[in-house]
Coordinates of C-alpha atoms in Angstrom, one line a residue:
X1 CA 225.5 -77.3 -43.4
X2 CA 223.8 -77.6 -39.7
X3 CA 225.3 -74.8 -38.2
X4 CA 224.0 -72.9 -41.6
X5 CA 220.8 -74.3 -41.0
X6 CA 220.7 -73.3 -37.3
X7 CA 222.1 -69.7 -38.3
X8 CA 219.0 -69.3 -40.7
X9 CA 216.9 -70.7 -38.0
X10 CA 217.7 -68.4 -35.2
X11 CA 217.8 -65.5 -38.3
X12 CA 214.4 -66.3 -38.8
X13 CA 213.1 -66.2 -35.4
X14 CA 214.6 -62.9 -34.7
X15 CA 213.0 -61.1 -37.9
X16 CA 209.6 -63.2 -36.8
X17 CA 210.6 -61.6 -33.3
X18 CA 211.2 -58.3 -34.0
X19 CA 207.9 -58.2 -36.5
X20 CA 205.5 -59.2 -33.3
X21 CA 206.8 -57.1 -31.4
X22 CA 206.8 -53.6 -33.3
X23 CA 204.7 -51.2 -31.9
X24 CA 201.8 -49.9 -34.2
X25 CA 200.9 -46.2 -33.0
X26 CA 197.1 -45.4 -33.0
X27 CA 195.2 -41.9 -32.9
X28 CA 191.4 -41.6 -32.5
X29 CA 189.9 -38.9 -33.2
X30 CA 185.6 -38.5 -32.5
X31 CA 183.0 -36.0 -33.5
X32 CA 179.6 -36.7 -32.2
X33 CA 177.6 -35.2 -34.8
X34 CA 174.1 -34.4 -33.4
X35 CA 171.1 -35.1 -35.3
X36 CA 170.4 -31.5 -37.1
X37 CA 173.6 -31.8 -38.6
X38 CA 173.6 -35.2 -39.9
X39 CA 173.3 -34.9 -43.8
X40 CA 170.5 -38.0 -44.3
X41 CA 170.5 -38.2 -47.6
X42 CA 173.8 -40.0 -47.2
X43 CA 174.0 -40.9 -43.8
X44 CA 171.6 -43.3 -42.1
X45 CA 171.1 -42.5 -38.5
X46 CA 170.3 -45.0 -35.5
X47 CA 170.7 -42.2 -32.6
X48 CA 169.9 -39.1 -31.8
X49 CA 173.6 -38.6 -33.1
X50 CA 176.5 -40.5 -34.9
X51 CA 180.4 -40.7 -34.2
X52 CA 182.4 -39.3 -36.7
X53 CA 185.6 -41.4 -36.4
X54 CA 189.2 -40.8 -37.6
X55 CA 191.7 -43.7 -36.9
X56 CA 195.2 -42.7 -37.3
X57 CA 197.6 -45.9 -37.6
X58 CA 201.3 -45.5 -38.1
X59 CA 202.6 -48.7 -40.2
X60 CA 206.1 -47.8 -40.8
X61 CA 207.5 -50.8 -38.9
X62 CA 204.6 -53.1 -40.5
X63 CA 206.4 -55.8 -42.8
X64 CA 203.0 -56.6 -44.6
X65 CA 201.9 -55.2 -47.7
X66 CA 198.1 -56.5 -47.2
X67 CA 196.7 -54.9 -44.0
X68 CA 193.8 -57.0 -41.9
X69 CA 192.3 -55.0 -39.5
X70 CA 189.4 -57.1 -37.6
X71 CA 187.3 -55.6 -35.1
X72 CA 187.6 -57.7 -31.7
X73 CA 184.6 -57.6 -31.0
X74 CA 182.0 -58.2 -33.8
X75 CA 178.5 -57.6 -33.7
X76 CA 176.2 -60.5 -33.5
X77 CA 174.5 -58.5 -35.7
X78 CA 176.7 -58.2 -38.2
X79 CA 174.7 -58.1 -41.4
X80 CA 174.0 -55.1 -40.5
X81 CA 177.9 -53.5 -40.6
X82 CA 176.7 -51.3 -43.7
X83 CA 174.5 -49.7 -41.3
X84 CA 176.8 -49.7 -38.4
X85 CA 179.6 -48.5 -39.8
X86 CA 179.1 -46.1 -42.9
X87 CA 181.0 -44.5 -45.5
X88 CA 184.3 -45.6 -44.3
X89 CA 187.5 -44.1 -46.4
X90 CA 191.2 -45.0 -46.5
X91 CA 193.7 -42.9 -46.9
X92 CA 197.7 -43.4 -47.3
X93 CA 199.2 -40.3 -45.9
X94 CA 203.1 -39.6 -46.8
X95 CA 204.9 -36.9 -47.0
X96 CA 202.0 -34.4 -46.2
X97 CA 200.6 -36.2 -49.5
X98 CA 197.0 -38.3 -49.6
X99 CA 196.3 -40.9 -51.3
X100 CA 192.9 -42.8 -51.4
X101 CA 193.2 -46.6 -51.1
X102 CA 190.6 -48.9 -52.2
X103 CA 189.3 -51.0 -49.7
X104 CA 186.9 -53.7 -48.5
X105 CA 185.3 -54.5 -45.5
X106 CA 183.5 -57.7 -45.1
X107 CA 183.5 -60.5 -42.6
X108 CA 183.9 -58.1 -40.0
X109 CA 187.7 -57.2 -41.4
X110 CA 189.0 -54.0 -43.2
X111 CA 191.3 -55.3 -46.0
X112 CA 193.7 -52.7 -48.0
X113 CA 197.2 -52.5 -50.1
X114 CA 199.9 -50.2 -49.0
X115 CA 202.7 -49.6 -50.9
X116 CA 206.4 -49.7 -49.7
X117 CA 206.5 -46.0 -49.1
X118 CA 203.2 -45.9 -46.9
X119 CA 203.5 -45.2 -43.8
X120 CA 200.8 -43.4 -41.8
X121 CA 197.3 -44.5 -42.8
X122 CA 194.0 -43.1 -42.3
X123 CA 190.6 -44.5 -41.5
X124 CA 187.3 -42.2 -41.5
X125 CA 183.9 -43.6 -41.4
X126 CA 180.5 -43.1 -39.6
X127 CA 180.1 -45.2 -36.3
X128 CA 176.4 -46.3 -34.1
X129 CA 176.4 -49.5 -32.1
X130 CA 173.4 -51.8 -32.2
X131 CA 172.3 -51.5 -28.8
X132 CA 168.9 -50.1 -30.2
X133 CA 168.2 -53.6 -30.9
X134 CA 168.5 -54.2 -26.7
X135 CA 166.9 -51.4 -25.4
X136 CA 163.4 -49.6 -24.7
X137 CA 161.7 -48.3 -28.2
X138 CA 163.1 -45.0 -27.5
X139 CA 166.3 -45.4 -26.2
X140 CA 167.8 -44.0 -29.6
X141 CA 166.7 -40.6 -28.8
X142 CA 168.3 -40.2 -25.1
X143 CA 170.9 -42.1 -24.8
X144 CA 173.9 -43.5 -27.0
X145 CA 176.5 -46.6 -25.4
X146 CA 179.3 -47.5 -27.4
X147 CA 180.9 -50.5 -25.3
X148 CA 183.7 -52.1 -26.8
X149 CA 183.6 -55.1 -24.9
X150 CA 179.9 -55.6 -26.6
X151 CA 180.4 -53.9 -30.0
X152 CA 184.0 -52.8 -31.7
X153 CA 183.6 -49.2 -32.7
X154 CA 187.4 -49.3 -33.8
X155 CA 189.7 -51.4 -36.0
X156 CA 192.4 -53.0 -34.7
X157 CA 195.8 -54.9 -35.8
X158 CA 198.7 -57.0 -33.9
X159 CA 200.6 -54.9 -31.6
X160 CA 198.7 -51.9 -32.3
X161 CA 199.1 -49.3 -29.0
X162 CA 196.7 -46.6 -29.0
X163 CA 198.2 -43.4 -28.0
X164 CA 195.5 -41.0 -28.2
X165 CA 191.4 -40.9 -28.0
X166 CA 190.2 -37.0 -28.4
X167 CA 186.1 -36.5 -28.6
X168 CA 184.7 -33.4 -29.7
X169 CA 181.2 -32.8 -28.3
X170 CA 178.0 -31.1 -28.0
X171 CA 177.4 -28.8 -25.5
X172 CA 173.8 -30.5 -24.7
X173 CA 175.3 -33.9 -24.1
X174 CA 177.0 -35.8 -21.6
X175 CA 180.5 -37.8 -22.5
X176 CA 181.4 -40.7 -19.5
X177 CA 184.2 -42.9 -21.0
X178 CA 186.1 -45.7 -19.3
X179 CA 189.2 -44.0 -19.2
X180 CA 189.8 -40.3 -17.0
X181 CA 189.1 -37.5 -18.8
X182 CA 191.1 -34.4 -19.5
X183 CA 189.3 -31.3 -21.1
X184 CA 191.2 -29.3 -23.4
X185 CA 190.0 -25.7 -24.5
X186 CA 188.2 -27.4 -28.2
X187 CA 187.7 -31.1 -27.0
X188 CA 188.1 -33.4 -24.5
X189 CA 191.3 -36.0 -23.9
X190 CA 191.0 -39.2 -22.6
X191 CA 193.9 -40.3 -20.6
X192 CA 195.7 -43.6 -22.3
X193 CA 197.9 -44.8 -20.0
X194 CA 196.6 -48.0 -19.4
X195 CA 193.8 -49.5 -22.1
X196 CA 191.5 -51.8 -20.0
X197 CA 192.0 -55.3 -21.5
X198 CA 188.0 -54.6 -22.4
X199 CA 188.8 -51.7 -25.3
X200 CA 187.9 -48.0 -24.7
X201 CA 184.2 -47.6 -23.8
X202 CA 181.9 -44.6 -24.1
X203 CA 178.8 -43.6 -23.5
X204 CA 176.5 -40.3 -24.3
X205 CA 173.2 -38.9 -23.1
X206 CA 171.8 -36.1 -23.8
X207 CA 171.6 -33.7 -20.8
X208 CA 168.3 -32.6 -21.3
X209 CA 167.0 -35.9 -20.5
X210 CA 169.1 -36.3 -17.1
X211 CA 168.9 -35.0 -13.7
X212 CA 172.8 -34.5 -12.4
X213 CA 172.9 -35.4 -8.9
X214 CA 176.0 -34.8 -6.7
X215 CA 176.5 -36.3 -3.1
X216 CA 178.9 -37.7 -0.9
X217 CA 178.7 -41.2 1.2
X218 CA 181.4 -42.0 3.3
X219 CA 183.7 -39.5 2.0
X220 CA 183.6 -40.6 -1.5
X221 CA 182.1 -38.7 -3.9
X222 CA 179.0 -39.7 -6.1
X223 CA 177.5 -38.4 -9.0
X224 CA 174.1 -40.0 -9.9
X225 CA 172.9 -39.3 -13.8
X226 CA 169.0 -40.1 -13.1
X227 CA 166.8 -40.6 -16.5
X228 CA 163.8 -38.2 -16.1
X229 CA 161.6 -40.8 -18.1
X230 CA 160.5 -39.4 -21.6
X231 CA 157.0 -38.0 -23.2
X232 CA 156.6 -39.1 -26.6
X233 CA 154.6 -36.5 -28.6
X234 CA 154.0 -38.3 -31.5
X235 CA 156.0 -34.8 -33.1
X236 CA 157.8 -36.0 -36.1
X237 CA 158.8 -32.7 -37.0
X238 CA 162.1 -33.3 -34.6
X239 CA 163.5 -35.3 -32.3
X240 CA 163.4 -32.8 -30.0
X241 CA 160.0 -32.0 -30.3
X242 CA 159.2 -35.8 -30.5
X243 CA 160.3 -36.8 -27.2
X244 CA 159.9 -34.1 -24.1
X245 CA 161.8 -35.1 -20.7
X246 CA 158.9 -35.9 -17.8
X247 CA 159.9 -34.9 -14.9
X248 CA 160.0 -38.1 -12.9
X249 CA 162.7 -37.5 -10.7
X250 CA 160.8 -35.6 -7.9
X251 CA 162.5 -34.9 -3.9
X252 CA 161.2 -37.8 -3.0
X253 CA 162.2 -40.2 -5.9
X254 CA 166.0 -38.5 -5.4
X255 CA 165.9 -39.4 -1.7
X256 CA 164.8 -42.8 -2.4
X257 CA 167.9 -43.4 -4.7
X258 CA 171.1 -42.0 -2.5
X259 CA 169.1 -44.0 0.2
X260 CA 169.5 -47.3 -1.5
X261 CA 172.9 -46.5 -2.0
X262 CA 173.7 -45.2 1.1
X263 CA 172.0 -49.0 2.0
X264 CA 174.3 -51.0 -0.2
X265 CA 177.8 -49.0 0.6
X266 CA 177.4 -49.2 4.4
X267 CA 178.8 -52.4 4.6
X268 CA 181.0 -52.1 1.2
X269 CA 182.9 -49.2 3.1
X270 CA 183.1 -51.7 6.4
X271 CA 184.5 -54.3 4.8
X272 CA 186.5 -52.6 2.2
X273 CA 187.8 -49.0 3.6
X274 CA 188.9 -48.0 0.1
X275 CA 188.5 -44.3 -1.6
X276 CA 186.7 -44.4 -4.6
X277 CA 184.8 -42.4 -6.1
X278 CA 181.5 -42.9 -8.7
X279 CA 179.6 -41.7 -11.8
X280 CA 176.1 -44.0 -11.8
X281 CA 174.3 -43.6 -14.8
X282 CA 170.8 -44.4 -14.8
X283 CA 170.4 -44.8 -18.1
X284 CA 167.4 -46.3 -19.4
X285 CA 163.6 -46.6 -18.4
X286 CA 162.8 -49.7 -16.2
X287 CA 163.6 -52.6 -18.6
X288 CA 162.3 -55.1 -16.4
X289 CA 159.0 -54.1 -16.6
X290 CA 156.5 -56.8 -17.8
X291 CA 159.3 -59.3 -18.1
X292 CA 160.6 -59.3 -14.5
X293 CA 164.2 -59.4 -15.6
X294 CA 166.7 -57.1 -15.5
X295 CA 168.3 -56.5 -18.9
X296 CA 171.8 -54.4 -18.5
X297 CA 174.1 -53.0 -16.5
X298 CA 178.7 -52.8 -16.3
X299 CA 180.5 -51.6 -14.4
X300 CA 184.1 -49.6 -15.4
X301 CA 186.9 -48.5 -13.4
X302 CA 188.4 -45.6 -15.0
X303 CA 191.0 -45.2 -12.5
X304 CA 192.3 -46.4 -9.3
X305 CA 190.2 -44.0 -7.2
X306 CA 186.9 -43.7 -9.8
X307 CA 184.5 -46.0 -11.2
X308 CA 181.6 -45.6 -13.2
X309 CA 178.1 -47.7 -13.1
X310 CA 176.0 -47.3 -16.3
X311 CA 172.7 -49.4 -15.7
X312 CA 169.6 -49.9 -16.6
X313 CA 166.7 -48.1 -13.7
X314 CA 165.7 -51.2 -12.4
X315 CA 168.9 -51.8 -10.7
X316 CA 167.6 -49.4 -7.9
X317 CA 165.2 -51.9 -6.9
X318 CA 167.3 -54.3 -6.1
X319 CA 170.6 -55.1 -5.0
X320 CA 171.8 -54.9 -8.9
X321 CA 173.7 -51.7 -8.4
X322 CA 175.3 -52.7 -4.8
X323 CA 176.5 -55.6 -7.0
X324 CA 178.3 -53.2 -9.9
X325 CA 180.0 -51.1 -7.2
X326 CA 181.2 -54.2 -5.1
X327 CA 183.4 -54.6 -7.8
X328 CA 184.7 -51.7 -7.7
X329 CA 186.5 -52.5 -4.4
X330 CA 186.9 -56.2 -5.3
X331 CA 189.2 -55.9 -7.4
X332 CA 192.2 -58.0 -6.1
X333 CA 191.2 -61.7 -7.7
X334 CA 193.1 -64.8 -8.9
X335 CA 194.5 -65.1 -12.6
X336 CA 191.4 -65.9 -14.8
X337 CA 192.8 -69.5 -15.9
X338 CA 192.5 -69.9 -11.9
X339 CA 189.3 -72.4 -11.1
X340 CA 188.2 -69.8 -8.2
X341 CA 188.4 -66.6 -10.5
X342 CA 184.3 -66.6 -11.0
X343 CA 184.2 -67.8 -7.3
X344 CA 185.9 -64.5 -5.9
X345 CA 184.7 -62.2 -8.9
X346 CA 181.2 -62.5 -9.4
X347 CA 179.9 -65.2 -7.3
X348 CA 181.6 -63.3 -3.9
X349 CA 180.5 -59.9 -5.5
X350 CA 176.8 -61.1 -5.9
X351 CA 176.9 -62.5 -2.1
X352 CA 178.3 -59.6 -0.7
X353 CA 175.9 -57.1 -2.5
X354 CA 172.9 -59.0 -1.1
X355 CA 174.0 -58.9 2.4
X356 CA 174.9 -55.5 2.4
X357 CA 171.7 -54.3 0.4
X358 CA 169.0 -56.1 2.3
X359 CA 169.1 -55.5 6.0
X360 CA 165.8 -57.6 7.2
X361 CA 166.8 -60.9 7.9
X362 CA 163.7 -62.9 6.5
X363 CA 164.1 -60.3 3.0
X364 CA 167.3 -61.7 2.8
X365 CA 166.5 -65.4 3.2
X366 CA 164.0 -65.1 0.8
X367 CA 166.3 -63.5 -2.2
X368 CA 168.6 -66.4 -1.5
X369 CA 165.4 -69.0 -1.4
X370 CA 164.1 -67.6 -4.9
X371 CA 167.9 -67.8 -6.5
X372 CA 168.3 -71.7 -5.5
X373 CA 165.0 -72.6 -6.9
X374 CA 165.7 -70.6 -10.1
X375 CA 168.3 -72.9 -10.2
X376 CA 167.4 -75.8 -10.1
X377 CA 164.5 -75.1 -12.6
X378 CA 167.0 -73.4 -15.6
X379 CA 169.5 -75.9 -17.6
X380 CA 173.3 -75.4 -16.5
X381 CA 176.3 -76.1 -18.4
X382 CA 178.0 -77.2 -14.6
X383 CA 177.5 -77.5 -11.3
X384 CA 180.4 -76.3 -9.5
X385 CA 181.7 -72.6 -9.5
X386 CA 185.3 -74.6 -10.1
X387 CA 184.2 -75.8 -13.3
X388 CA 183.0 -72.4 -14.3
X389 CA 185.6 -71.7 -17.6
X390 CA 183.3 -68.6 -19.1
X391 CA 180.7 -66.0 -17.7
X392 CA 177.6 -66.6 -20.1
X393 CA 174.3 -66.6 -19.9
X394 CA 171.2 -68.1 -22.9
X395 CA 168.2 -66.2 -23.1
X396 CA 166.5 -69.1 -21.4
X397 CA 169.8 -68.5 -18.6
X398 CA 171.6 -71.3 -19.1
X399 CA 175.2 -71.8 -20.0
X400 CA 177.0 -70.7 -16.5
X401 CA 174.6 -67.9 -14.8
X402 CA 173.2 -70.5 -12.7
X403 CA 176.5 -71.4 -10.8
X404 CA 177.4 -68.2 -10.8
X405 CA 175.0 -66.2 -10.0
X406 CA 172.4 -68.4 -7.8
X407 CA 173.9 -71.2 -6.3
X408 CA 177.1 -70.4 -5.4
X409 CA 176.0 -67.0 -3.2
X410 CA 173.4 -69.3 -1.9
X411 CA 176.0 -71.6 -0.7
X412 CA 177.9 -69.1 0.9
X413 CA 174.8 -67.9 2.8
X414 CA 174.4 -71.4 4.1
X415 CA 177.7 -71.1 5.2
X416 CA 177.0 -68.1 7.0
X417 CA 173.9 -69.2 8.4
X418 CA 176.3 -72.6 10.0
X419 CA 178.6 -69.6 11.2
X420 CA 176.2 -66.8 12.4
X421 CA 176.3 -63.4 10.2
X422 CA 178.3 -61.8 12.5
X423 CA 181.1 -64.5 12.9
X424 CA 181.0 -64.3 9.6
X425 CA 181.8 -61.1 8.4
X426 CA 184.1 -60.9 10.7
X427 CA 185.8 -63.9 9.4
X428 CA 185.3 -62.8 5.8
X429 CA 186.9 -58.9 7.0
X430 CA 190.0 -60.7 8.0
X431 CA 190.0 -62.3 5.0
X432 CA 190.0 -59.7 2.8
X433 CA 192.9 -57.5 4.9
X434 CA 195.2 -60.2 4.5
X435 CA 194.0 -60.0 1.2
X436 CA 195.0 -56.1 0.7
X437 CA 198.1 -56.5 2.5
X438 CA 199.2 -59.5 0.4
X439 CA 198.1 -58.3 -2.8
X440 CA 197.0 -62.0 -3.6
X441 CA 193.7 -63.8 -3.1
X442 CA 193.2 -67.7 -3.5
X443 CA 190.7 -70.2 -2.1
X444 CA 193.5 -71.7 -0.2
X445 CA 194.2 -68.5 1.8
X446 CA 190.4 -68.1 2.4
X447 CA 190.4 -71.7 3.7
X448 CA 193.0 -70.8 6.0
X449 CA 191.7 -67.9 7.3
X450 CA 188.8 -69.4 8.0
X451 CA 189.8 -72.4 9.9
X452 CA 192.3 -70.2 12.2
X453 CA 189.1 -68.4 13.3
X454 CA 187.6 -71.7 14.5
X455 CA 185.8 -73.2 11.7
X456 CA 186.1 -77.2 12.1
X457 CA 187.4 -79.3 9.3
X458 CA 183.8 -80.8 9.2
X459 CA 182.1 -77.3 8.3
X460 CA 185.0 -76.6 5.4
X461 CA 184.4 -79.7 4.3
X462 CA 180.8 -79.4 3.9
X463 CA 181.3 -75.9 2.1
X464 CA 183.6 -77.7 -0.3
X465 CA 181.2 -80.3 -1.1
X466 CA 178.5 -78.1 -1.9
X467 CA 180.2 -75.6 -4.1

C-alpha cells in the first residue's frame, strides 16, 4: 500500500510538473487606428488613435477547461477597464473553424470555457492606457505610451511565451518599442528573443508634432525626438486642426539640448567605455512647471548596444536624463533580493548622474545640500539604502524615495568630499572594471577596492555607518 501511495505521489507530481511547465505560444498582432478612422459611435476614444489588438494564444497543451487570463499589471484605475479596453471578442479557432465564446472580464481577469477540442484561441478588443490621467491636458493628441510595466495592454496566463509582436502603423506616426525593431514591407516586427521581465512597451507620437534630431557623442549614435510644444486653436472641427505644432525647437534651443547631453555623457563614456547607442524622446511639455517637480521619465534597453529614454521636457534641466542613460551602462547589479541592489541601481545611478551633469563645484554642492534637507523634511519608510526592499514613492514622497534618491547619493558625496573628487573617481573607475571583467558587483568587492587604494578602516567605517 506505501509503495502505491508513493507511485501515485511521484505520478502526481510529474503530471503537476509537466502542466507548469508547457509552453503556451502567444501572437500579437497591433493596428494603430488613427483618429479619422475610428468609428465613434461604437468606439470611445482617449488618443489621437487606439490599438487594435489581436492576441493569438495556442492552448493545446493547457489541461484546464476554465481559462484565467489576468493582466500583470492592472490599472489603478481600473473602473475604468470598459473604457480601457473595449469591445473585446473571443474566438475558439479549430480546424480553420470559429467559434465565438462568451466571456467576462471583470476584476482585471478575462474568464472563458473551451471545450476539449479547442486549441488556438483568439482575443480582439480596442486598447488606450490611462496615462491621460498623468499628463498635460493635451497630451492625448501628440503622444500615446503604452508601458506595460505601468498599465497591461495584453492578457496573460502561466507559462505563456510570446513569440511574435507585429504593429501596423500610420505613416504620420512614430513607433519606439522596447524591443529592436525589424520592418517588414506591410508592418513592422519586433524582435522576441528576450521579453524584458517588465512586458513589451511601446510608445507613439505623431511625427508632426516632433523635431527628429540625429547626432553622434562619442561614437555612439543619438537620436533626440524633441516636442515642438503645441498651439491649441480652440478648432473642434479636428484634431488636427485643434492643435497646430509651435515651432519651439529653434538652433539655439537644439544646441542647448545635445549640449546638456554631451555634459552628462562625458564622464558616463570615462567611466564606462561601452557602445551604446540612444533614442531620447522628449515627449511631453514641461510637467514641472508650477509644481517644481518632475513627473515621468524610464528608461528601456532594447538591446545590448541601444537604449531608449522616453521623458518628460523637464529632464533637460537637470541631471534627470544623465540619470536614465546612466543606466544604461549600469547595468551589471546584484540579484534584487540582495540588500545593496537599490544601493548600486538607483542610488549609484543618481550620484553618478549628478557628478557628471554639473561641472561647477559649488552647483554641485548645492544639489546635494537641497536633496538632504528634502530629506529629512518628507516621511520615510527607512533609513538605510540596506533596508530598502521596494522602489516607491507617495505623492507626498514617502515610502522609500527618500533613501534612495536623496540621502544615499548625498552620502556618497560626503564620501567623496573625505576622499577628494579625483581620488575618487579614480577609485570608483577601478571599481567598476573589476566590475566588467568579473561580471559580478557586490558591496563587499567595492569595499575592497576601496581600501586597497588607501582608504583607512576609519573612513569605511564611517561610510557604513551613515548609509
Amino acid at each position: 500500500m506505501k509503495k502505491i501511495f508513493i507511485l501515485l505521489l511521484m505520478t502526481y507530481n510529474i503530471v503537476i510538473f509537466s502542466q507548469n511547465t508547457d509552453k503556451i505560444p502567444c501572437k500579437l498582432e497591433v493596428e494603430i487606428v488613427p483618429f479619422e478612422k475610428i468609428d465613434t459611435t461604437r468606439i470611445f476614444p482617449f488618443f489621437n488613435n487606439i490599438s487594435k489588438i489581436k492576441q493569438t494564444l495556442n492552448l493545446k497543451n493547457y489541461s484546464k477547461d476554465t481559462i484565467y487570463l489576468p493582466l500583470e499589471n492592472p490599472s489603478q484605475f481600473s473602473f475604468m477597464n470598459p473604457f480601457l479596453f473595449q469591445h473585446i471578442k473571443v474566438t475558439a479557432v479549430k480546424n480553420k473553424k470559429k467559434r465565438e465564446i462568451p466571456s467576462v472580464f471583470q476584476n482585471n481577469m478575462l474568464q472563458f470555457l473551451l471545450s476539449e477540442k479547442d486549441e488556438i484561441v483568439e482575443i480582439d478588443y480596442y486598447y488606450q492606457t490611462d496615462y491621460f490621467m498623468k499628463g498635460h491636458e493635451y497630451i492625448t493628441c501628440y503622444f500615446c505610451p503604452t508601458q506595460h510595466s505601468w498599465f497591461s495592454w495584453y492578457f496573460s496566463v502561466p507559462n505563456m511565451i510570446i513569440e511574435k509582436v507585429s504593429f501596423s502603423v500610420p505613416d504620420n506616426t512614430y513607433l519606439l518599442a522596447n524591443l529592436p525593431q525589424q520592418k517588414k514591407s506591410s508592418y513592422v516586427e519586433l524582435q522576441c528573443d528576450t521579453i524584458p521581465p517588465h512586458g513589451i512597451s511601446y510608445f507613439l507620437m505623431e511625427k508632426r508634432h516632433y523635431d527628429k534630431i540625429p547626432t553622434t557623442i562619442h561614437n555612439n549614435q543619438y537620436n533626440l525626438y524633441l516636442f515642438k510644444d503645441i498651439i491649441a486653436t480652440g478648432d473642434s472641427s479636428s484634431l488636427e486642426a485643434f492643435c497646430l505644432s509651435d515651432n519651439k525647437n529653434t538652433p539655439e534651443v537644439i544646441e542647448k539640448r545635445i549640449s546638456s547631453l554631451e555634459r552628462g555623457l562625458k564622464g558616463i563614456h570615462k567611466l564606462f567605455n561601452q557602445q551604446i547607442d540612444v533614442d531620447i524622446v522628449d515627449a511631453c511639455l514641461d510637467l514641472s512647471q508650477g509644481g517644481n517637480k518632475i513627473y515621468w521619465g524610464s528608461a528601456f534597453m532594447s538591446s545590448d548596444n541601444h537604449g531608449l529614454v522616453v521623458m518628460d521636457t523637464s529632464f533637460w534641466n537637470t541631471h534627470s536624463c544623465t540619470h536614465e542613460l546612466v543606466h544604461f551602462h549600469n547595468r551589471i547589479l546584484p540579484n534584487k533580493d540582495d540588500s545593496s541592489y537599490y544601493f548600486f541601481h538607483e542610488s549609484m545611478t543618481e550620484f553618478l548622474s549628478v557628478q557628471f551633469f554639473y561641472s561647477d563645484v559649488v552647483l554641485k554642492d548645492s544639489v546635494y545640500q537641497e536633496k538632504i534637507l528634502k530629506y529629512v523634511h518628507i516621511e520615510n519608510d527607512c533609513h538605510s539604502i540596506f533596508d530598502v526592499t521596494k522602489n516607491e514613492v507617495g505623492l507626498d514622497l514617502s515610502g522609500s524615495y527618500g533613501v534612495i534618491y536623496l540621502k544615499t547619493p548625498f552620502v556618497l558625496h560626503c564620501l567623496e568630499k573625505k576622499i577628494g573628487e579625483e581620488k575618487f573617481m579614480k577609485i570608483l573607475s577601478s571599481f567598476y572594471r573589476r566590475v566588467k571583467e568579473s561580471g559580478n558587483i557586490s558591496f563587499s568587492l567595492m569595499e575592497q577596492v576601496f581600501k586597497e587604494s588607501g582608504i583607512s578602516d576609519a573612513v569605511w567605517e564611517w561610510f557604513l555607518e551613515n548609509l
